[in-house]
Amino acid sequence: MKRGWNNQRVEENLRKLPAINDKRPEDQLYQKVVEGLQEETDRKNKRSWKSWLIPSLATLAVLVLIAVISQSALRMDHFSSQEDSADTYSDESSVNNDQSKVMEEKSQSGSSLPADQSESADEEAKLTIAEEPVSKAVYTGNEKSTVLDVSVPIEGTGYLVPLAYQTENTSESIESTLNRLDDLLDSEVAGLPANLLQGVTFEVDKSNGTAIVHFPAEYAFEDKAFTGNVGTVLSRLFLPLNINHVKLQANGKQGIPVATKGEVIESVPLKEPGNYVYKVYQQQEDTPAFLAAVPVAIDHDIEAAFYEMRKEEPDYDLKASIPADVAFRVQKYDKHVSVDLSGPVANDQKTLDMLEAMMMTAKSFGYTKIEFNMAENRIGPYDNLEEPIEVPDGINGQ
Amino acid sequence: MKAVFQDLYKKYHQDLYQFLIYMTKDKEQAEDLVQEVYIKVLKSYHTFKGESSEKTWLFSIARHVAIDYFRKQSNKRKRILDFFDWGERGEQLEDQSILPEEIAEQNEEVRQIYHCLDKCSLDQKSVIILRYIQSFSLKETAETLGWSISKVKTTQHRAIKALRQLLQQEYGEEGNIQ
């Protein structure tokens, strides 16, 4: 007899899943574990050996460099004094000139050593920055596409990691992308906090600017991550799509229970989110980095916002996006901001993250273009930094 | 060190291996990962303060080892897809593992469940394995995952619902069982 899948049948079959045993002998496994531990210890020792070797070699190189430069400087002094004496004592001029030629040659050959060293240092620098930085910005590039901002809250702080999903700008396509979010985003694997919209499904109708958000029956509505962020997350998602009315449903019924208010609410009022600055979010050294949006109580002063971006917040795994040793000067125009940057900038991930964090912050403050004046003319995909750049349509492209 | 290993092996080894093989669905990977778990455990055994039970401490390490594995796999897969621009066809890269004989011997319904388990999210899969296959209590599951008991309940409920929907999509409303 056939019967449909229901929860009970699923649970019964889950309990029937068999035990799968490891058939390797215990001693064999222990041997492998011991070898693994030994390898780790060796790797650690090798690392610690490297950790003192590289600074030692660098110190040695500097000492050699100083010795060579000071030696050649001494010889240069000696050479000029020889020339002086040649002028004074003409009888000895030919001998002294010969000597001075030798000195000159020596001095030239002496000066060639630092040049070689600086070349090899350049080579090393090229090797270390050879990896091209990866942009986190998303530009749709055409009218038919749009970017969905699915923001993942960082605990109950109001801080968010926005994720950008590009899709066609139609109700069907937006709805389809949103309803595939559970498949597209495994926040734990991605190195992100839990996704507020996990298990949630959507109905989108752009023609009348409405959306229906269905929450599953067991959704934790009392959770602080939900109560503190749901309005902002839905506003950031829907307002840019010109959807202004969002109805809420739980378990197929109108409205969701809000324990803190002791009532059922049927729709969530959307409002323009305030201003944000962007910092670098990274849970661990080996997990991917994202640009996170941090709300700030700053209204128009984008320079003050950029200063905020220098602050680290380790409690929330947030790193400064503008390094302390990079100085900036800001000039504001109507919808355009110009930033002079000085300090250690290069075509690397750190600088690219800084520029894109500044672009997103500028966007949050209402600017549409940003111009960077700095020593480098190309950082990542931005190959003409002399020209103003349009702010991105989204950040942390997925 | 050997005495600690022997004690842990005797008490938890088959359960640990089982957790990892259901997480990864790959015998060789599970063998490598269980070895990695022991390496991590033996390295940090002296730091175990007994604030949680030894069992949940061990399984929480196993889960993090599995998550690291999935993260590396996910990056590797993304690199391959980016390189070849396979787009949708990339989905075909999934689940190439050989069915373990213990599963192959089961009836079709159990095999279908095993197949669909892979399509649940990592959180859902962890809860299902701990609760239904390892028979962990709600408290043990919450301790292992570092969650509240209510989050375990919610995720478990969603996981069953997701599995049911997946089974319906893959095998139809009735399943294939007579």
PDB file of C-alpha atoms in Angstrom, chain A residues 46-260:
ATOM      1  CA  LYS A  46      59.519  24.871  10.759  1.00  0.00           C
ATOM      2  CA  ARG A  47      57.286  27.916  11.158  1.00  0.00           C
ATOM      3  CA  SER A  48      59.119  29.093  14.260  1.00  0.00           C
ATOM      4  CA  TRP A  49      62.450  28.511  12.455  1.00  0.00           C
ATOM      5  CA  LYS A  50      61.144  30.650   9.589  1.00  0.00           C
ATOM      6  CA  SER A  51      59.814  33.224  11.987  1.00  0.00           C
ATOM      7  CA  TRP A  52      63.301  34.044  13.277  1.00  0.00           C
ATOM      8  CA  LEU A  53      65.197  33.335  10.071  1.00  0.00           C
ATOM      9  CA  ILE A  54      63.397  35.925   7.923  1.00  0.00           C
ATOM     10  CA  PRO A  55      63.817  38.862  10.351  1.00  0.00           C
ATOM     11  CA  SER A  56      67.437  37.802  10.939  1.00  0.00           C
ATOM     12  CA  LEU A  57      68.173  37.752   7.212  1.00  0.00           C
ATOM     13  CA  ALA A  58      66.432  41.102   6.811  1.00  0.00           C
ATOM     14  CA  THR A  59      68.535  42.586   9.637  1.00  0.00           C
ATOM     15  CA  LEU A  60      71.685  41.135   8.068  1.00  0.00           C
ATOM     16  CA  ALA A  61      70.746  42.606   4.685  1.00  0.00           C
ATOM     17  CA  VAL A  62      70.213  46.029   6.256  1.00  0.00           C
ATOM     18  CA  LEU A  63      73.577  45.827   8.036  1.00  0.00           C
ATOM     19  CA  VAL A  64      75.338  44.878   4.767  1.00  0.00           C
ATOM     20  CA  LEU A  65      73.564  47.713   3.001  1.00  0.00           C
ATOM     21  CA  ILE A  66      74.611  50.233   5.663  1.00  0.00           C
ATOM     22  CA  ALA A  67      78.193  48.936   5.566  1.00  0.00           C
ATOM     23  CA  VAL A  68      78.358  49.185   1.771  1.00  0.00           C
ATOM     24  CA  ILE A  69      76.823  52.646   1.628  1.00  0.00           C
ATOM     25  CA  SER A  70      79.043  54.034   4.379  1.00  0.00           C
ATOM     26  CA  GLN A  71      82.123  52.433   2.769  1.00  0.00           C
ATOM     27  CA  SER A  72      81.332  53.935  -0.618  1.00  0.00           C
ATOM     28  CA  ALA A  73      80.644  57.306   1.019  1.00  0.00           C
ATOM     29  CA  LEU A  74      84.055  57.170   2.718  1.00  0.00           C
ATOM     30  CA  ARG A  75      85.683  56.311  -0.575  1.00  0.00           C
ATOM     31  CA  MET A  76      83.902  59.187  -2.295  1.00  0.00           C
ATOM     32  CA  ASP A  77      85.289  61.551   0.346  1.00  0.00           C
ATOM     33  CA  HIS A  78      88.722  60.102  -0.146  1.00  0.00           C
ATOM     34  CA  PHE A  79      88.341  60.428  -3.915  1.00  0.00           C
ATOM     35  CA  SER A  80      87.457  64.151  -3.730  1.00  0.00           C
ATOM     36  CA  SER A  81      90.359  64.824  -1.373  1.00  0.00           C
ATOM     37  CA  GLN A  82      92.660  63.090  -3.855  1.00  0.00           C
ATOM     38  CA  GLU A  83      91.323  65.377  -6.612  1.00  0.00           C
ATOM     39  CA  ASP A  84      91.944  68.431  -4.427  1.00  0.00           C
ATOM     40  CA  SER A  85      95.487  67.405  -3.849  1.00  0.00           C
ATOM     41  CA  ALA A  86      95.923  66.844  -7.603  1.00  0.00           C
ATOM     42  CA  ASP A  87      94.916  70.481  -8.215  1.00  0.00           C
ATOM     43  CA  THR A  88      97.414  71.728  -5.643  1.00  0.00           C
ATOM     44  CA  TYR A  89     100.356  69.561  -6.502  1.00  0.00           C
ATOM     45  CA  SER A  90     100.514  69.397 -10.293  1.00  0.00           C
ATOM     46  CA  ASP A  91     103.669  67.235 -10.294  1.00  0.00           C
ATOM     47  CA  GLU A  92     101.782  64.381  -8.730  1.00  0.00           C
ATOM     48  CA  SER A  93      98.735  64.942 -10.888  1.00  0.00           C
ATOM     49  CA  SER A  94      99.119  61.986 -13.217  1.00  0.00           C
ATOM     50  CA  VAL A  95      99.619  59.544 -10.349  1.00  0.00           C
ATOM     51  CA  ASN A  96      96.758  61.006  -8.390  1.00  0.00           C
ATOM     52  CA  ASN A  97      94.500  61.006 -11.447  1.00  0.00           C
ATOM     53  CA  ASP A  98      95.270  57.373 -11.944  1.00  0.00           C
ATOM     54  CA  GLN A  99      94.469  56.766  -8.339  1.00  0.00           C
ATOM     55  CA  SER A 100      91.301  58.775  -8.619  1.00  0.00           C
ATOM     56  CA  LYS A 101      90.215  56.716 -11.632  1.00  0.00           C
ATOM     57  CA  VAL A 102      90.719  53.547  -9.636  1.00  0.00           C
ATOM     58  CA  MET A 103      88.814  55.112  -6.754  1.00  0.00           C
ATOM     59  CA  GLU A 104      86.016  56.130  -9.102  1.00  0.00           C
ATOM     60  CA  GLU A 105      85.773  52.649 -10.534  1.00  0.00           C
ATOM     61  CA  LYS A 106      85.785  51.174  -7.055  1.00  0.00           C
ATOM     62  CA  SER A 107      83.213  53.625  -5.904  1.00  0.00           C
ATOM     63  CA  GLN A 108      81.002  52.783  -8.913  1.00  0.00           C
ATOM     64  CA  SER A 109      81.351  49.074  -8.364  1.00  0.00           C
ATOM     65  CA  GLY A 110      80.585  49.657  -4.684  1.00  0.00           C
ATOM     66  CA  SER A 111      77.415  51.532  -5.481  1.00  0.00           C
ATOM     67  CA  SER A 112      76.220  48.777  -7.812  1.00  0.00           C
ATOM     68  CA  LEU A 113      75.628  46.394  -4.871  1.00  0.00           C
ATOM     69  CA  PRO A 114      72.804  48.333  -3.222  1.00  0.00           C
ATOM     70  CA  ALA A 115      71.223  48.724  -6.654  1.00  0.00           C
ATOM     71  CA  ASP A 116      71.202  44.928  -7.064  1.00  0.00           C
ATOM     72  CA  GLN A 117      69.758  44.570  -3.611  1.00  0.00           C
ATOM     73  CA  SER A 118      67.020  47.047  -4.294  1.00  0.00           C
ATOM     74  CA  GLU A 119      66.179  45.160  -7.509  1.00  0.00           C
ATOM     75  CA  SER A 120      65.866  41.903  -5.614  1.00  0.00           C
ATOM     76  CA  ALA A 121      63.699  43.659  -3.016  1.00  0.00           C
ATOM     77  CA  ASP A 122      61.503  44.896  -5.863  1.00  0.00           C
ATOM     78  CA  GLU A 123      61.236  41.333  -7.202  1.00  0.00           C
ATOM     79  CA  GLU A 124      60.197  40.144  -3.750  1.00  0.00           C
ATOM     80  CA  ALA A 125      57.626  42.895  -3.462  1.00  0.00           C
ATOM     81  CA  LYS A 126      56.218  41.952  -6.887  1.00  0.00           C
ATOM     82  CA  LEU A 127      55.935  38.323  -5.761  1.00  0.00           C
ATOM     83  CA  THR A 128      54.085  39.187  -2.578  1.00  0.00           C
ATOM     84  CA  ILE A 129      51.556  41.388  -4.315  1.00  0.00           C
ATOM     85  CA  ALA A 130      51.202  39.151  -7.382  1.00  0.00           C
ATOM     86  CA  GLU A 131      47.800  37.884  -6.246  1.00  0.00           C
ATOM     87  CA  GLU A 132      45.116  40.110  -7.728  1.00  0.00           C
ATOM     88  CA  PRO A 133      42.691  41.484  -5.112  1.00  0.00           C
ATOM     89  CA  VAL A 134      39.067  40.406  -5.443  1.00  0.00           C
ATOM     90  CA  SER A 135      36.310  43.005  -5.600  1.00  0.00           C
ATOM     91  CA  LYS A 136      33.294  42.662  -3.312  1.00  0.00           C
ATOM     92  CA  ALA A 137      31.255  45.278  -5.204  1.00  0.00           C
ATOM     93  CA  VAL A 138      28.361  44.434  -7.521  1.00  0.00           C
ATOM     94  CA  TYR A 139      27.300  46.574 -10.488  1.00  0.00           C
ATOM     95  CA  THR A 140      24.237  45.470 -12.447  1.00  0.00           C
ATOM     96  CA  GLY A 141      25.422  47.181 -15.616  1.00  0.00           C
ATOM     97  CA  ASN A 142      21.924  47.319 -17.161  1.00  0.00           C
ATOM     98  CA  GLU A 143      18.365  48.393 -16.423  1.00  0.00           C
ATOM     99  CA  LYS A 144      16.940  44.886 -16.662  1.00  0.00           C
ATOM    100  CA  SER A 145      18.869  43.600 -13.674  1.00  0.00           C
ATOM    101  CA  THR A 146      18.642  44.450 -10.024  1.00  0.00           C
ATOM    102  CA  VAL A 147      20.498  43.569  -6.844  1.00  0.00           C
ATOM    103  CA  LEU A 148      18.771  41.996  -3.853  1.00  0.00           C
ATOM    104  CA  ASP A 149      20.246  43.058  -0.524  1.00  0.00           C
ATOM    105  CA  VAL A 150      19.905  40.122   1.875  1.00  0.00           C
ATOM    106  CA  SER A 151      21.420  41.355   5.118  1.00  0.00           C
ATOM    107  CA  VAL A 152      22.586  38.923   7.778  1.00  0.00           C
ATOM    108  CA  PRO A 153      22.525  40.482  11.276  1.00  0.00           C
ATOM    109  CA  ILE A 154      25.533  40.269  13.555  1.00  0.00           C
ATOM    110  CA  GLU A 155      23.856  39.317  16.850  1.00  0.00           C
ATOM    111  CA  GLY A 156      21.450  41.921  18.220  1.00  0.00           C
ATOM    112  CA  THR A 157      23.669  44.910  17.527  1.00  0.00           C
ATOM    113  CA  GLY A 158      22.032  46.373  14.433  1.00  0.00           C
ATOM    114  CA  TYR A 159      25.240  45.549  12.574  1.00  0.00           C
ATOM    115  CA  LEU A 160      24.668  43.715   9.306  1.00  0.00           C
ATOM    116  CA  VAL A 161      26.561  41.831   6.650  1.00  0.00           C
ATOM    117  CA  PRO A 162      24.728  42.696   3.416  1.00  0.00           C
ATOM    118  CA  LEU A 163      24.893  40.051   0.701  1.00  0.00           C
ATOM    119  CA  ALA A 164      24.147  40.986  -2.924  1.00  0.00           C
ATOM    120  CA  TYR A 165      22.241  38.643  -5.214  1.00  0.00           C
ATOM    121  CA  GLN A 166      21.897  39.860  -8.788  1.00  0.00           C
ATOM    122  CA  THR A 167      18.709  38.931 -10.607  1.00  0.00           C
ATOM    123  CA  GLU A 168      16.335  40.134 -13.334  1.00  0.00           C
ATOM    124  CA  ASN A 169      14.218  43.074 -12.229  1.00  0.00           C
ATOM    125  CA  THR A 170      10.869  41.242 -12.510  1.00  0.00           C
ATOM    126  CA  SER A 171       8.524  39.999  -9.784  1.00  0.00           C
ATOM    127  CA  GLU A 172       8.983  36.387 -10.921  1.00  0.00           C
ATOM    128  CA  SER A 173      12.757  36.505 -10.967  1.00  0.00           C
ATOM    129  CA  ILE A 174      13.028  38.340  -7.629  1.00  0.00           C
ATOM    130  CA  GLU A 175      10.577  35.915  -6.013  1.00  0.00           C
ATOM    131  CA  SER A 176      12.359  32.902  -7.444  1.00  0.00           C
ATOM    132  CA  THR A 177      15.780  34.099  -6.212  1.00  0.00           C
ATOM    133  CA  LEU A 178      14.437  34.869  -2.739  1.00  0.00           C
ATOM    134  CA  ASN A 179      12.759  31.472  -2.513  1.00  0.00           C
ATOM    135  CA  ARG A 180      16.040  29.765  -3.328  1.00  0.00           C
ATOM    136  CA  LEU A 181      17.926  31.576  -0.545  1.00  0.00           C
ATOM    137  CA  ASP A 182      18.111  28.496   1.680  1.00  0.00           C
ATOM    138  CA  ASP A 183      19.923  26.678  -1.130  1.00  0.00           C
ATOM    139  CA  LEU A 184      22.071  29.651  -2.115  1.00  0.00           C
ATOM    140  CA  LEU A 185      23.231  30.587   1.360  1.00  0.00           C
ATOM    141  CA  ASP A 186      24.608  28.313   4.050  1.00  0.00           C
ATOM    142  CA  SER A 187      25.659  31.027   6.438  1.00  0.00           C
ATOM    143  CA  GLU A 188      27.724  28.786   8.682  1.00  0.00           C
ATOM    144  CA  VAL A 189      29.781  27.405   5.808  1.00  0.00           C
ATOM    145  CA  ALA A 190      30.192  30.940   4.460  1.00  0.00           C
ATOM    146  CA  GLY A 191      31.585  32.127   7.809  1.00  0.00           C
ATOM    147  CA  LEU A 192      28.567  34.304   8.625  1.00  0.00           C
ATOM    148  CA  PRO A 193      26.094  34.592  11.500  1.00  0.00           C
ATOM    149  CA  ALA A 194      22.670  32.932  11.107  1.00  0.00           C
ATOM    150  CA  ASN A 195      20.480  34.178   8.266  1.00  0.00           C
ATOM    151  CA  LEU A 196      17.326  35.777   9.641  1.00  0.00           C
ATOM    152  CA  LEU A 197      15.413  34.783   6.516  1.00  0.00           C
ATOM    153  CA  GLN A 198      16.266  31.089   6.688  1.00  0.00           C
ATOM    154  CA  GLY A 199      13.200  28.945   5.991  1.00  0.00           C
ATOM    155  CA  VAL A 200      11.218  32.045   4.974  1.00  0.00           C
ATOM    156  CA  THR A 201       9.370  32.144   1.619  1.00  0.00           C
ATOM    157  CA  PHE A 202       8.224  35.152  -0.397  1.00  0.00           C
ATOM    158  CA  GLU A 203       5.532  36.329  -2.786  1.00  0.00           C
ATOM    159  CA  VAL A 204       6.486  39.465  -4.693  1.00  0.00           C
ATOM    160  CA  ASP A 205       4.264  41.732  -6.773  1.00  0.00           C
ATOM    161  CA  LYS A 206       6.172  44.713  -8.076  1.00  0.00           C
ATOM    162  CA  SER A 207       3.190  46.056 -10.032  1.00  0.00           C
ATOM    163  CA  ASN A 208       1.450  47.148  -6.841  1.00  0.00           C
ATOM    164  CA  GLY A 209       4.570  47.400  -4.701  1.00  0.00           C
ATOM    165  CA  THR A 210       3.718  44.606  -2.264  1.00  0.00           C
ATOM    166  CA  ALA A 211       5.324  41.473  -0.930  1.00  0.00           C
ATOM    167  CA  ILE A 212       4.139  38.711   1.375  1.00  0.00           C
ATOM    168  CA  VAL A 213       6.691  37.133   3.676  1.00  0.00           C
ATOM    169  CA  HIS A 214       5.836  33.651   4.990  1.00  0.00           C
ATOM    170  CA  PHE A 215       7.573  32.525   8.159  1.00  0.00           C
ATOM    171  CA  PRO A 216       7.642  28.843   9.101  1.00  0.00           C
ATOM    172  CA  ALA A 217       5.459  27.688  12.010  1.00  0.00           C
ATOM    173  CA  GLU A 218       8.339  27.134  14.440  1.00  0.00           C
ATOM    174  CA  TYR A 219      10.138  30.384  13.688  1.00  0.00           C
ATOM    175  CA  ALA A 220      11.751  31.925  16.771  1.00  0.00           C
ATOM    176  CA  PHE A 221       9.895  35.259  16.696  1.00  0.00           C
ATOM    177  CA  GLU A 222      10.950  36.047  20.261  1.00  0.00           C
ATOM    178  CA  ASP A 223      14.619  35.893  19.319  1.00  0.00           C
ATOM    179  CA  LYS A 224      16.399  39.232  19.738  1.00  0.00           C
ATOM    180  CA  ALA A 225      18.084  38.821  16.367  1.00  0.00           C
ATOM    181  CA  PHE A 226      14.575  38.808  14.864  1.00  0.00           C
ATOM    182  CA  THR A 227      12.866  41.571  16.837  1.00  0.00           C
ATOM    183  CA  GLY A 228      15.879  43.860  16.608  1.00  0.00           C
ATOM    184  CA  ASN A 229      16.572  43.450  12.916  1.00  0.00           C
ATOM    185  CA  VAL A 230      13.566  42.255  10.946  1.00  0.00           C
ATOM    186  CA  GLY A 231      12.380  45.791  10.057  1.00  0.00           C
ATOM    187  CA  THR A 232      15.801  46.871   8.846  1.00  0.00           C
ATOM    188  CA  VAL A 233      16.514  43.655   6.934  1.00  0.00           C
ATOM    189  CA  LEU A 234      13.170  43.800   5.106  1.00  0.00           C
ATOM    190  CA  SER A 235      13.508  47.554   4.456  1.00  0.00           C
ATOM    191  CA  ARG A 236      16.976  47.102   2.949  1.00  0.00           C
ATOM    192  CA  LEU A 237      15.676  44.251   0.818  1.00  0.00           C
ATOM    193  CA  PHE A 238      12.410  45.712  -0.453  1.00  0.00           C
ATOM    194  CA  LEU A 239      12.635  49.532  -0.541  1.00  0.00           C
ATOM    195  CA  PRO A 240      15.275  49.629  -3.328  1.00  0.00           C
ATOM    196  CA  LEU A 241      12.886  47.434  -5.369  1.00  0.00           C
ATOM    197  CA  ASN A 242      10.080  50.001  -4.899  1.00  0.00           C
ATOM    198  CA  ILE A 243       8.143  47.570  -2.731  1.00  0.00           C
ATOM    199  CA  ASN A 244       6.654  49.573   0.111  1.00  0.00           C
ATOM    200  CA  HIS A 245       4.105  47.224   1.671  1.00  0.00           C
ATOM    201  CA  VAL A 246       5.143  43.970   3.285  1.00  0.00           C
ATOM    202  CA  LYS A 247       2.584  41.603   4.786  1.00  0.00           C
ATOM    203  CA  LEU A 248       3.678  38.970   7.247  1.00  0.00           C
ATOM    204  CA  GLN A 249       2.352  35.433   7.586  1.00  0.00           C
ATOM    205  CA  ALA A 250       3.249  32.559   9.869  1.00  0.00           C
ATOM    206  CA  ASN A 251       2.227  28.964   9.305  1.00  0.00           C
ATOM    207  CA  GLY A 252      -0.117  30.046   6.494  1.00  0.00           C
ATOM    208  CA  LYS A 253      -2.037  32.527   8.676  1.00  0.00           C
ATOM    209  CA  GLN A 254      -2.065  36.338   8.555  1.00  0.00           C
ATOM    210  CA  GLY A 255       0.287  38.021  11.003  1.00  0.00           C
ATOM    211  CA  ILE A 256       3.118  36.926  13.239  1.00  0.00           C
ATOM    212  CA  PRO A 257       3.120  36.791  17.046  1.00  0.00           C
ATOM    213  CA  VAL A 258       5.381  39.346  18.695  1.00  0.00           C
ATOM    214  CA  ALA A 259       5.977  38.227  22.247  1.00  0.00           C
ATOM    215  CA  THR A 260       7.526  41.511  23.352  1.00  0.00           C
TER     216      THR A 260
END
